PDB file of N, CA and C in Angstrom:
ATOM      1  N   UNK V  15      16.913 -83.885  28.961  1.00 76.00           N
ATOM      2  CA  UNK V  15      18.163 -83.247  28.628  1.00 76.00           C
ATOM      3  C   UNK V  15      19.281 -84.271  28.397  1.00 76.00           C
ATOM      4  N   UNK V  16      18.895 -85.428  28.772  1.00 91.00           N
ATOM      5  CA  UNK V  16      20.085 -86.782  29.107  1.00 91.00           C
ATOM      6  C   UNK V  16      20.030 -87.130  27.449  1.00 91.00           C
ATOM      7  N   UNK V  17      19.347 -87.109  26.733  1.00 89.00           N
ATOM      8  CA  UNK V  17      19.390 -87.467  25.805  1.00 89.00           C
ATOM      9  C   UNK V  17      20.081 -86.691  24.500  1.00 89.00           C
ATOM     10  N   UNK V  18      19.612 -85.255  24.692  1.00 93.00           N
ATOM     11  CA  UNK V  18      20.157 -84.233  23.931  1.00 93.00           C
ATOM     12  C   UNK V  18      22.133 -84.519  24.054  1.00 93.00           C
ATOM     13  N   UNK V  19      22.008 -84.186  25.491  1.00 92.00           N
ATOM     14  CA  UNK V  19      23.787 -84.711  25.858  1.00 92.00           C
ATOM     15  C   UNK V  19      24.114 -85.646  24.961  1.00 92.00           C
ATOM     16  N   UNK V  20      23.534 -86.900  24.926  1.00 90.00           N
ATOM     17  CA  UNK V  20      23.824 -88.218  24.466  1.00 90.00           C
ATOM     18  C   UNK V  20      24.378 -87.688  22.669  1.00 90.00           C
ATOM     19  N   UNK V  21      22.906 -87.154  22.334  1.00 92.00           N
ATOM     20  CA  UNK V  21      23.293 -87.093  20.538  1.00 92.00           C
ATOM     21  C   UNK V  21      24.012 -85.633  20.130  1.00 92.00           C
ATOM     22  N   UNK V  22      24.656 -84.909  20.943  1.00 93.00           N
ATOM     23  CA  UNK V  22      25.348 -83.819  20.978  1.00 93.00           C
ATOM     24  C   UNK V  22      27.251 -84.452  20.681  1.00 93.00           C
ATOM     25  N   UNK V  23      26.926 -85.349  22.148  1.00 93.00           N
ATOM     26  CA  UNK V  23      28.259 -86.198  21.983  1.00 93.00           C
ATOM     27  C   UNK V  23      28.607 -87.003  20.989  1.00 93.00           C
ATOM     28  N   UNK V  24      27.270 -88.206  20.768  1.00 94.00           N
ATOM     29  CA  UNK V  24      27.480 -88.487  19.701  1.00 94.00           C
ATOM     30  C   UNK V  24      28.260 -88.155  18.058  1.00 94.00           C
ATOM     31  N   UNK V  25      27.531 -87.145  18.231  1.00 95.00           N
ATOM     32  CA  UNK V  25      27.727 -86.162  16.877  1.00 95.00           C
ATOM     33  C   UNK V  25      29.040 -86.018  16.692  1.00 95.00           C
ATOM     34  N   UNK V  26      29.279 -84.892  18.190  1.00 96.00           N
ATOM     35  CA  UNK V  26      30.447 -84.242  18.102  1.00 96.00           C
ATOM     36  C   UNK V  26      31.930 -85.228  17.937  1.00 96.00           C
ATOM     37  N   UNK V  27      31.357 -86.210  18.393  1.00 96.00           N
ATOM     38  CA  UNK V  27      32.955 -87.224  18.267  1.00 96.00           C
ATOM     39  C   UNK V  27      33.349 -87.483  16.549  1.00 96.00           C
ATOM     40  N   UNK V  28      31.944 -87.115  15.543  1.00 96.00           N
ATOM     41  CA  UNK V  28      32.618 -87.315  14.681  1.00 96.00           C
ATOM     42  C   UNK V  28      32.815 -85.685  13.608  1.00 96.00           C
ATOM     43  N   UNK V  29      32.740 -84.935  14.554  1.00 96.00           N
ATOM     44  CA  UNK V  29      33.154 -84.104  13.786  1.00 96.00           C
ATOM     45  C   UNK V  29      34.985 -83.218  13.861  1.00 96.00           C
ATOM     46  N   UNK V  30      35.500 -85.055  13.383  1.00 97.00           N
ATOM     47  CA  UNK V  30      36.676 -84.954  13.563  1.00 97.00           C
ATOM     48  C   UNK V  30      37.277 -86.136  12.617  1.00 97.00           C
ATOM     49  N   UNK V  31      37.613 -85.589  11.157  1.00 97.00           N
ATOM     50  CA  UNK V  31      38.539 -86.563  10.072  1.00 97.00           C
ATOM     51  C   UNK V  31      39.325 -87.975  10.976  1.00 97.00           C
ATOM     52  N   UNK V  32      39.893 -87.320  11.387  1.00 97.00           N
ATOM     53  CA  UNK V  32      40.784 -88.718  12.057  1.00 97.00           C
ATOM     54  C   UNK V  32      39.986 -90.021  13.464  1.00 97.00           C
ATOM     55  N   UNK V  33      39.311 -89.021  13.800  1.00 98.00           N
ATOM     56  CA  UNK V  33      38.223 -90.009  14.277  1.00 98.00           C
ATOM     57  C   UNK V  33      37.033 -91.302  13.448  1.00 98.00           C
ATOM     58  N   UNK V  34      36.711 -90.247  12.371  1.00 98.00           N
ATOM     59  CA  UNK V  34      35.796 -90.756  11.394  1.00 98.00           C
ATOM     60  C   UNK V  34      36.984 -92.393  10.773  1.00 98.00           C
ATOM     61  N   UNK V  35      37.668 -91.818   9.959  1.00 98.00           N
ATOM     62  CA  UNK V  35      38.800 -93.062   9.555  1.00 98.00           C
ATOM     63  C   UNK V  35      39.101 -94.448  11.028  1.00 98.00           C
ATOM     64  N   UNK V  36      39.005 -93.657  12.068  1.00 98.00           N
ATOM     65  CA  UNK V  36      39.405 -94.612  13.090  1.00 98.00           C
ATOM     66  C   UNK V  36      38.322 -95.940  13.488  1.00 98.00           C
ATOM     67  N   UNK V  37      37.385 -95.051  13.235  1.00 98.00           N
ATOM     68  CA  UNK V  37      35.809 -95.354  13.702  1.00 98.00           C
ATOM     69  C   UNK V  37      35.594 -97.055  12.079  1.00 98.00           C
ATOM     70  N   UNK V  38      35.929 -96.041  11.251  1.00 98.00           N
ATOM     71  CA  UNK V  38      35.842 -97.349   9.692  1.00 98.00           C
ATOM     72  C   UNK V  38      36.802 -97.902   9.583  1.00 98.00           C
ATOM     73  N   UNK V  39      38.103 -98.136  10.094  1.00 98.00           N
ATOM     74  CA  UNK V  39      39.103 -98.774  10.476  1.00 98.00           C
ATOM     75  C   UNK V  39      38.896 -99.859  11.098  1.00 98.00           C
ATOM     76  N   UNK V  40      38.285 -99.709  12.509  1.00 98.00           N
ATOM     77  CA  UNK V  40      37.698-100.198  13.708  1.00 98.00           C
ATOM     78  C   UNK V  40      37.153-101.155  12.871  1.00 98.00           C
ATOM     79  N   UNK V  41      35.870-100.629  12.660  1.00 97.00           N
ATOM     80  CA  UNK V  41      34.874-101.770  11.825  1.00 97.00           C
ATOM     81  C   UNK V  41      35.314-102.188  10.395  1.00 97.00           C
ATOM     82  N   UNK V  42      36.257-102.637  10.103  1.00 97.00           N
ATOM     83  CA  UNK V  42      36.753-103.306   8.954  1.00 97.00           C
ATOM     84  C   UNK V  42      37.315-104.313   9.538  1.00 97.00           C
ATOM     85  N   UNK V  43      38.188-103.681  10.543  1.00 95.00           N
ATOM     86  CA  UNK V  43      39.529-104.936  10.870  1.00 95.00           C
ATOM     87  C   UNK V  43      38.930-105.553  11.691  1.00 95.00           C
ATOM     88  N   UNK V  44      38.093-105.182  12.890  1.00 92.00           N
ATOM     89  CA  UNK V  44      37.594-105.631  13.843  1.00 92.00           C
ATOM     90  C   UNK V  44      38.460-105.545  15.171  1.00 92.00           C
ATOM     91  N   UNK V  45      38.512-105.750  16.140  1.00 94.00           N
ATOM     92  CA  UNK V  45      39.203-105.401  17.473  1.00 94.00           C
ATOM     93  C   UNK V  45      41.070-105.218  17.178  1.00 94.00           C
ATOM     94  N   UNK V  46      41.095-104.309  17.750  1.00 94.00           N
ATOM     95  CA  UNK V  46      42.444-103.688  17.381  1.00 94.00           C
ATOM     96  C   UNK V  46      43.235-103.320  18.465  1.00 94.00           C
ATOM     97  N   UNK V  47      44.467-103.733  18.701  1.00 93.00           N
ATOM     98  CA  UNK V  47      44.984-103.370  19.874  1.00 93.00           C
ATOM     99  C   UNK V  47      45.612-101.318  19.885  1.00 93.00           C
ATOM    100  N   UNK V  48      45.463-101.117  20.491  1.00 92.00           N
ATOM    101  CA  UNK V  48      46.405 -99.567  20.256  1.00 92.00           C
ATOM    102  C   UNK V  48      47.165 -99.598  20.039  1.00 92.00           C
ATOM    103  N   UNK V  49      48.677-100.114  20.186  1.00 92.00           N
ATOM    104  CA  UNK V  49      49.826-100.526  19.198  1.00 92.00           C
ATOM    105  C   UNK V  49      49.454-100.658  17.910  1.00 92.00           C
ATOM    106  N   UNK V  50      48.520-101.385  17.503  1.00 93.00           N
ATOM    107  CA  UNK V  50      48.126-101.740  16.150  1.00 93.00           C
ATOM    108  C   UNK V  50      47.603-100.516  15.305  1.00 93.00           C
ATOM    109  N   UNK V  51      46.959 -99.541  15.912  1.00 96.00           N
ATOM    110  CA  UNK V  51      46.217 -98.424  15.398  1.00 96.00           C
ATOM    111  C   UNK V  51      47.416 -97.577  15.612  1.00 96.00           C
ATOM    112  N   UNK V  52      48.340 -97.211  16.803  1.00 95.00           N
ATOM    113  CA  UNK V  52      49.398 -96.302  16.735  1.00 95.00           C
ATOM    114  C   UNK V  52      50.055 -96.715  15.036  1.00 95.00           C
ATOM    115  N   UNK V  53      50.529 -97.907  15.337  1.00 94.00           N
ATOM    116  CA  UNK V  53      51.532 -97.853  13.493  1.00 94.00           C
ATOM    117  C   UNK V  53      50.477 -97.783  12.621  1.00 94.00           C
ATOM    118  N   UNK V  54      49.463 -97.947  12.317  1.00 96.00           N
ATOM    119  CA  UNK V  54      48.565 -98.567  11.210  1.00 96.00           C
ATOM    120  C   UNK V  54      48.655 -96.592  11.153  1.00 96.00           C
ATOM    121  N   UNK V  55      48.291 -95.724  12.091  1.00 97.00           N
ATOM    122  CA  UNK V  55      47.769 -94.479  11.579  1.00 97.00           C
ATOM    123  C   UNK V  55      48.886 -93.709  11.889  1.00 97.00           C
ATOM    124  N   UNK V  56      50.283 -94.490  12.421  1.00 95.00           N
ATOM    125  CA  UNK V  56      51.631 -93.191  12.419  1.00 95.00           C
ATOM    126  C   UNK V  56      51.523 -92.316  13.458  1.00 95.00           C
ATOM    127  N   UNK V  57      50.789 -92.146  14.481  1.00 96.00           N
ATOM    128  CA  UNK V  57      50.127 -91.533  15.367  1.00 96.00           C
ATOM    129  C   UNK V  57      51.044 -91.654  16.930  1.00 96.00           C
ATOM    130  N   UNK V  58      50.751 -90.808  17.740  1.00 94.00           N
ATOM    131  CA  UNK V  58      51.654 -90.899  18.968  1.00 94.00           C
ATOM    132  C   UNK V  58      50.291 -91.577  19.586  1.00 94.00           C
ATOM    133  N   UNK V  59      50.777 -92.130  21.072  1.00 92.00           N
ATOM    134  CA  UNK V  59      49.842 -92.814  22.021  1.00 92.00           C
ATOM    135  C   UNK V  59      48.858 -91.303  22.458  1.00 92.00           C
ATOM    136  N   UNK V  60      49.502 -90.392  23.481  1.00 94.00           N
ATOM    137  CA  UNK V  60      48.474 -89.825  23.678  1.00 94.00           C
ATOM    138  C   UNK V  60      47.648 -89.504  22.936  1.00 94.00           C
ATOM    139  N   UNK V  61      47.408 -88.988  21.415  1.00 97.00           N
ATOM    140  CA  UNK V  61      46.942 -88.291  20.454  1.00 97.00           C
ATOM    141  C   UNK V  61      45.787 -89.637  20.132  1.00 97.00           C
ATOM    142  N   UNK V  62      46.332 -90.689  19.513  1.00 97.00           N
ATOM    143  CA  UNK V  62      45.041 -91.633  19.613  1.00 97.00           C
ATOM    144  C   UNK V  62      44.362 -92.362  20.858  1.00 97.00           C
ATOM    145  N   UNK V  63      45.134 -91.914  21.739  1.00 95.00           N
ATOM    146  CA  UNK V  63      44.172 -92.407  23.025  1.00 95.00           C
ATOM    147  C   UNK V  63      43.447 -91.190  22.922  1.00 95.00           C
ATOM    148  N   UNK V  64      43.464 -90.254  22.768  1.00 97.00           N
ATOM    149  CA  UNK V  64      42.303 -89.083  23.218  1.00 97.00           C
ATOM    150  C   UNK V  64      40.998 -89.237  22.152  1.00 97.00           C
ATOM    151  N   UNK V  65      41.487 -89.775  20.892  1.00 98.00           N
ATOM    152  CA  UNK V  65      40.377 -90.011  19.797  1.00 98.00           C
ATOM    153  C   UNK V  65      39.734 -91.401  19.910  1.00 98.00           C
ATOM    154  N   UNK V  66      40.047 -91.943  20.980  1.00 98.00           N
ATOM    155  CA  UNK V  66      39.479 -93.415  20.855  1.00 98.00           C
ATOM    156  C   UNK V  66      38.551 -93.203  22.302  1.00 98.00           C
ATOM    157  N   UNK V  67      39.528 -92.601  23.382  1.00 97.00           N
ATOM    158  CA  UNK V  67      38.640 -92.277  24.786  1.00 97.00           C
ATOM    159  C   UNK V  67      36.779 -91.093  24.307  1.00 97.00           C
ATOM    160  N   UNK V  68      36.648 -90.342  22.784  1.00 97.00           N
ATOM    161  CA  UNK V  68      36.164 -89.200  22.124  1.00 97.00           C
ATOM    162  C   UNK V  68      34.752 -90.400  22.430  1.00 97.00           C
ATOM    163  N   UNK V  69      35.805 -91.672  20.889  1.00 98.00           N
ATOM    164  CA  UNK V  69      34.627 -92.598  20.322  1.00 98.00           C
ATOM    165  C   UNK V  69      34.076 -93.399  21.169  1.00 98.00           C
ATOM    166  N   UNK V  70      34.502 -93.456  22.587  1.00 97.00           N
ATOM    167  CA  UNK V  70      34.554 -94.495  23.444  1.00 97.00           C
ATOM    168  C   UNK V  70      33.349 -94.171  24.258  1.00 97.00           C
ATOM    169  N   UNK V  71      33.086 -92.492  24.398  1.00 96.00           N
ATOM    170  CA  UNK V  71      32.633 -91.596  25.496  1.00 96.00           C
ATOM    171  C   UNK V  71      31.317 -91.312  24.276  1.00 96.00           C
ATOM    172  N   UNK V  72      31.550 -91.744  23.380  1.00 97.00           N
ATOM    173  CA  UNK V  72      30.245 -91.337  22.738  1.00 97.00           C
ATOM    174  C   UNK V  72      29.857 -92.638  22.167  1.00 97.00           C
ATOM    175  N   UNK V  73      29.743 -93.749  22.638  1.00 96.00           N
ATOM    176  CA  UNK V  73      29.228 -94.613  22.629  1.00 96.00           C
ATOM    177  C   UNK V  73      29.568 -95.676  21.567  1.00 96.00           C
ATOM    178  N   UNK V  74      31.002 -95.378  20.472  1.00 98.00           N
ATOM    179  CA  UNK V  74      30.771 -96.274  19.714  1.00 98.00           C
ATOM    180  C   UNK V  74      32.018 -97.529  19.512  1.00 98.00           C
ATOM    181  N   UNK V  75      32.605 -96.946  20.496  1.00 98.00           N
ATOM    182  CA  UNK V  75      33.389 -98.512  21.180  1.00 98.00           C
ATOM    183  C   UNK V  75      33.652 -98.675  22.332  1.00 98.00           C
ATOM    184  N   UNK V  76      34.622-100.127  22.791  1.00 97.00           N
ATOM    185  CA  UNK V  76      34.093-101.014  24.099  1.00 97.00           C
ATOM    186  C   UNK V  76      35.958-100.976  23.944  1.00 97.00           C
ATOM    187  N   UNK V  77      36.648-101.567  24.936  1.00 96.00           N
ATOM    188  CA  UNK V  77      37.542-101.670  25.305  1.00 96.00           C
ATOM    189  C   UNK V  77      37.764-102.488  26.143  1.00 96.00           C
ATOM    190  N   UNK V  78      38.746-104.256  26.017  1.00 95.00           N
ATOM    191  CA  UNK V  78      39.109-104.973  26.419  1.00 95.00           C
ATOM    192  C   UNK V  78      40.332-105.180  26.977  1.00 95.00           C
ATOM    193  N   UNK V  79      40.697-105.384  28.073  1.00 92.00           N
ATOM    194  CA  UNK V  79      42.484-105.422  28.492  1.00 92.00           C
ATOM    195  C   UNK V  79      42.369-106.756  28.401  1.00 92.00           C
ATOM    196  N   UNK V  80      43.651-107.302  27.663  1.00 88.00           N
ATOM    197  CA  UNK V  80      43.907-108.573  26.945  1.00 88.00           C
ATOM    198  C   UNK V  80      45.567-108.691  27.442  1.00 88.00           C
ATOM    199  N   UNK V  81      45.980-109.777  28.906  1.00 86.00           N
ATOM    200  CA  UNK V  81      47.281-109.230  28.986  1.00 86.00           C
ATOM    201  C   UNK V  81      47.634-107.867  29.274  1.00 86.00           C
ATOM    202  N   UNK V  82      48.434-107.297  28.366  1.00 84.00           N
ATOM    203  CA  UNK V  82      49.445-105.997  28.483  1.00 84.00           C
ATOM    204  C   UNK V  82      48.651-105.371  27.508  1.00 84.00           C
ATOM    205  N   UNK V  83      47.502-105.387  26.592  1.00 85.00           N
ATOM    206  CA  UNK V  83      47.210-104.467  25.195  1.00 85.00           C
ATOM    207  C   UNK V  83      45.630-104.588  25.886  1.00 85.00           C
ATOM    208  N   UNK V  84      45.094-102.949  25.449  1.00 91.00           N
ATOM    209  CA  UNK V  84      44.043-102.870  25.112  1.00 91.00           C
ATOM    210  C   UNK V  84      43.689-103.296  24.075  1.00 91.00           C
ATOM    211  N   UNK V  85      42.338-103.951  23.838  1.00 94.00           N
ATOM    212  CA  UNK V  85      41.378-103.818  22.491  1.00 94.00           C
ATOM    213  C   UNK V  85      40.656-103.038  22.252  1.00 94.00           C
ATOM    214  N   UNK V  86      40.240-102.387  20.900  1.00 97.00           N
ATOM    215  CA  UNK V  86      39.595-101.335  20.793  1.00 97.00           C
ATOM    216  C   UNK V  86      38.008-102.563  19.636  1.00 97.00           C
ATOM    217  N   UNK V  87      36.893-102.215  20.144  1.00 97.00           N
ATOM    218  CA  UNK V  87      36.182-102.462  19.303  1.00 97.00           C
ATOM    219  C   UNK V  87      34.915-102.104  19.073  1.00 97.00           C
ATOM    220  N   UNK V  88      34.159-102.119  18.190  1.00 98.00           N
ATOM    221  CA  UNK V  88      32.595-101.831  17.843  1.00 98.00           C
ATOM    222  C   UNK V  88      31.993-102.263  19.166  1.00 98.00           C
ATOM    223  N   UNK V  89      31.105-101.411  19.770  1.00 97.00           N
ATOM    224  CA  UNK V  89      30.074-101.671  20.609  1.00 97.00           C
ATOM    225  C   UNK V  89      29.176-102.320  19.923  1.00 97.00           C
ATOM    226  N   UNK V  90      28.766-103.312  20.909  1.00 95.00           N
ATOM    227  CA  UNK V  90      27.281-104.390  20.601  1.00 95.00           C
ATOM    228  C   UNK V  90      26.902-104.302  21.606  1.00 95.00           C
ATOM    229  N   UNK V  91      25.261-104.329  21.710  1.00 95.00           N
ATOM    230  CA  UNK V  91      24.606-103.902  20.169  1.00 95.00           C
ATOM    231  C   UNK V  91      24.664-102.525  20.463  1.00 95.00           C
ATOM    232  N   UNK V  92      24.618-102.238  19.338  1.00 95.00           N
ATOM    233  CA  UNK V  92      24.840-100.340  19.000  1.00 95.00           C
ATOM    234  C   UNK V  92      23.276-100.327  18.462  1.00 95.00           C
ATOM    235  N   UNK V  93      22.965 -99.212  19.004  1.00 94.00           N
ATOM    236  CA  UNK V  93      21.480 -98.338  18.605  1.00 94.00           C
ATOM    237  C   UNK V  93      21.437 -98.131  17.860  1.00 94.00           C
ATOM    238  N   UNK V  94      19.848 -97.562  17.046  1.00 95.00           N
ATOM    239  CA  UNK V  94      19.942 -97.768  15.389  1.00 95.00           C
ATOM    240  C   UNK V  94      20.436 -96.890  15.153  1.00 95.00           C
ATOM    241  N   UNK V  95      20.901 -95.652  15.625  1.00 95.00           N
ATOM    242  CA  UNK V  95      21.226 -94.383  15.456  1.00 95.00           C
ATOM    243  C   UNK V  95      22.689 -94.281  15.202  1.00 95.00           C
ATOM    244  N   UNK V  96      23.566 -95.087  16.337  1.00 96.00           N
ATOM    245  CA  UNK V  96      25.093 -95.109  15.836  1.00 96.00           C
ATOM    246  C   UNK V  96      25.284 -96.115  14.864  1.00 96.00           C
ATOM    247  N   UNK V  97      24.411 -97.392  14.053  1.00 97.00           N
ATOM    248  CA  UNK V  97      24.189 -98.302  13.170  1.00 97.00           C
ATOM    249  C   UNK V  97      24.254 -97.527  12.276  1.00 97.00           C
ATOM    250  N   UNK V  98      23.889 -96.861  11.781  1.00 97.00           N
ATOM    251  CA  UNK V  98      23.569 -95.922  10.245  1.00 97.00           C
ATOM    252  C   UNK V  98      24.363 -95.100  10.356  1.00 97.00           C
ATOM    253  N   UNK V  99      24.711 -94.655  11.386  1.00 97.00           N
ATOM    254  CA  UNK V  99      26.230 -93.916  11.243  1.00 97.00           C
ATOM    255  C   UNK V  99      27.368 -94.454  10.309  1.00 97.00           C
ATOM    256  N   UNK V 100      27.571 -95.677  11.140  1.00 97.00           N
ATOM    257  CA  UNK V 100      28.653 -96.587  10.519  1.00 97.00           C
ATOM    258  C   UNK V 100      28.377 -97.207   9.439  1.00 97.00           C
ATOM    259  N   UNK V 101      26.596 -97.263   9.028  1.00 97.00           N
ATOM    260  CA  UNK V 101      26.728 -97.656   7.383  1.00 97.00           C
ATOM    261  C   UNK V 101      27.198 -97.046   6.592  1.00 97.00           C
ATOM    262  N   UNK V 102      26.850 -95.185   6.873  1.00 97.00           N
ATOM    263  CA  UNK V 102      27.399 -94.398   6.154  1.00 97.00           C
ATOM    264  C   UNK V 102      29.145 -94.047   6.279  1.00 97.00           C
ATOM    265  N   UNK V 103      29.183 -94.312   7.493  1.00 97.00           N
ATOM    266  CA  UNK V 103      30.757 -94.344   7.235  1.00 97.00           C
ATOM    267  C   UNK V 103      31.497 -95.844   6.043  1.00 97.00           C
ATOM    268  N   UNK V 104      30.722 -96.571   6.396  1.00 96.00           N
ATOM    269  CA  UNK V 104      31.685 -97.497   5.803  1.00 96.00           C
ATOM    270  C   UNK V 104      31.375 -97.211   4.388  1.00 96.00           C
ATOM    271  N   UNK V 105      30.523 -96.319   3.962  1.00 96.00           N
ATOM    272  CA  UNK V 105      30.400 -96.313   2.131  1.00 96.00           C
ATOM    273  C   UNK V 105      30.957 -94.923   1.745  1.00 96.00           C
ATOM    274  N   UNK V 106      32.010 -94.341   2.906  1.00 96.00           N
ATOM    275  CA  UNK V 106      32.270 -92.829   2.859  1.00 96.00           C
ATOM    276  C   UNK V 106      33.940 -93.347   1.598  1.00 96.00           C
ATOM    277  N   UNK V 107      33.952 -92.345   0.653  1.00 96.00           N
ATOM    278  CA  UNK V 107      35.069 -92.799  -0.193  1.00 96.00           C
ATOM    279  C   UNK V 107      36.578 -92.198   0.406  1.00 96.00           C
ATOM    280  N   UNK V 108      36.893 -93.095   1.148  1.00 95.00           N
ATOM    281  CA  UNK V 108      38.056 -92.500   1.734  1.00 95.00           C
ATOM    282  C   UNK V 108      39.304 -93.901   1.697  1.00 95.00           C
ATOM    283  N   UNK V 109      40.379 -93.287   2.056  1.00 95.00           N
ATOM    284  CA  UNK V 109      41.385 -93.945   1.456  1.00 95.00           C
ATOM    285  C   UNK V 109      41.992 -94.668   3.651  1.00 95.00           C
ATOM    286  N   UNK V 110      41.709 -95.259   3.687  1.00 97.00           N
ATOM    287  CA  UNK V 110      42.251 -95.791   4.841  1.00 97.00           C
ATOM    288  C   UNK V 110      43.488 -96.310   5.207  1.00 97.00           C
ATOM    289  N   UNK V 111      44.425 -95.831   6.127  1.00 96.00           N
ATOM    290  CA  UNK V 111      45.719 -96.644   6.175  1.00 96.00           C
ATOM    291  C   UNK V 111      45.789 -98.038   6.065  1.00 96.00           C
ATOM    292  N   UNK V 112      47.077 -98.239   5.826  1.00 95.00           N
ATOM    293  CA  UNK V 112      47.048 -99.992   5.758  1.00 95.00           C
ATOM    294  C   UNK V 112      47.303-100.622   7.259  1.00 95.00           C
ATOM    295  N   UNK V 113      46.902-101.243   7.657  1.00 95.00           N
ATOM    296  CA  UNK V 113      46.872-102.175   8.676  1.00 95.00           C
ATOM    297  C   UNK V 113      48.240-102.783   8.968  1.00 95.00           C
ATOM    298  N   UNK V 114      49.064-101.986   9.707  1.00 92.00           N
ATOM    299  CA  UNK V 114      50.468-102.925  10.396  1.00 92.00           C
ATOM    300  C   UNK V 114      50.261-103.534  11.452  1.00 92.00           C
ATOM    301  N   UNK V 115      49.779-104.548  11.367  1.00 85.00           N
ATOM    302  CA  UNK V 115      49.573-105.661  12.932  1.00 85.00           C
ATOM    303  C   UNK V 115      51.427-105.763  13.772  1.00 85.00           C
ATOM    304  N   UNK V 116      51.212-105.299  14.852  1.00 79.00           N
ATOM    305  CA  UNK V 116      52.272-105.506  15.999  1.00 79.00           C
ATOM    306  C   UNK V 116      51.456-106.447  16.881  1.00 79.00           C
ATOM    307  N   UNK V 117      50.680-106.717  17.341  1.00 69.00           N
ATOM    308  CA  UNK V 117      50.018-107.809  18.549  1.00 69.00           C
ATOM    309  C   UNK V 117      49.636-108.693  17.488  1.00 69.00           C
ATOM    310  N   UNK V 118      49.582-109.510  18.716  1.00 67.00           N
ATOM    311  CA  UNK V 118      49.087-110.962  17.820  1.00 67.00           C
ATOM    312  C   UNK V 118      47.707-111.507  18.153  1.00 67.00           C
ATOM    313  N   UNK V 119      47.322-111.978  17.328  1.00 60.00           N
ATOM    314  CA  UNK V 119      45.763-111.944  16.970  1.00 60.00           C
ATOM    315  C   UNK V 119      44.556-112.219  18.188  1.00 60.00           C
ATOM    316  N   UNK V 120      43.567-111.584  18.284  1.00 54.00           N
ATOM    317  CA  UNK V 120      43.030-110.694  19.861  1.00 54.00           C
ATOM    318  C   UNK V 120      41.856-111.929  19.629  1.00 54.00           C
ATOM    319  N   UNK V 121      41.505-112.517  20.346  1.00 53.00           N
ATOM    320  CA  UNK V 121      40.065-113.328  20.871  1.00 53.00           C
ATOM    321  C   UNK V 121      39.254-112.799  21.100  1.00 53.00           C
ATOM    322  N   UNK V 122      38.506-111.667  21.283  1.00 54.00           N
ATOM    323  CA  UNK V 122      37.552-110.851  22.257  1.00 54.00           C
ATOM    324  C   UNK V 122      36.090-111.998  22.152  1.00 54.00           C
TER     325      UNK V 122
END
């Protein structure tokens, strides 16, 4: 049953537009502080903390405290299952916000 849970959650985290963009965002720019994703997507804190805690809880990112900023980034290694996810996301034709960097550039 542990498993069903697993690809239920999976799923369900992306059956949500603004998650999906967050998720190919993520993996373009690479580790992103939440400040950085608040302006980049215009978004209030709680509202993208709840879509990042979604992607976080379904396995497809990791979270670094750096200082005062979280990092948000791609889990490694990711299973082949959330892998092909994100191939198909990244060839999904969608128009992605532009990237307003507020932190300064993350080491992870």
């Amino acid at each position: 049953m542990e498993a069903l849970e697993d690809f239920l959650k999976t799923v369900g985290a992306l059956y949500d537009e603004t998650r999906v963009l967050i998720l190919k965002f993520i993996d373009k720019y690479g580790p992103l502080c939440v400040c950085d994703l608040e302006n980049s997507f215009e978004m209030n804190q709680s509202r993208l903390s709840r879509h990042l805690k979604i992607l976080k809880d379904a396995g497809f990112l990791r979270v670094k405290r750096v200082g005062k900023w979280n990092y948000y980034y791609i889990r490694e290694p990711l299973d082949r299952f959330r892998q092909e996810i994100l191939k198909e996301i990244e060839i999904l034709p969608v128009e992605l916000p532009k990237l307003k960097k507020l932190s300064r550039k993350c080491q992870l």
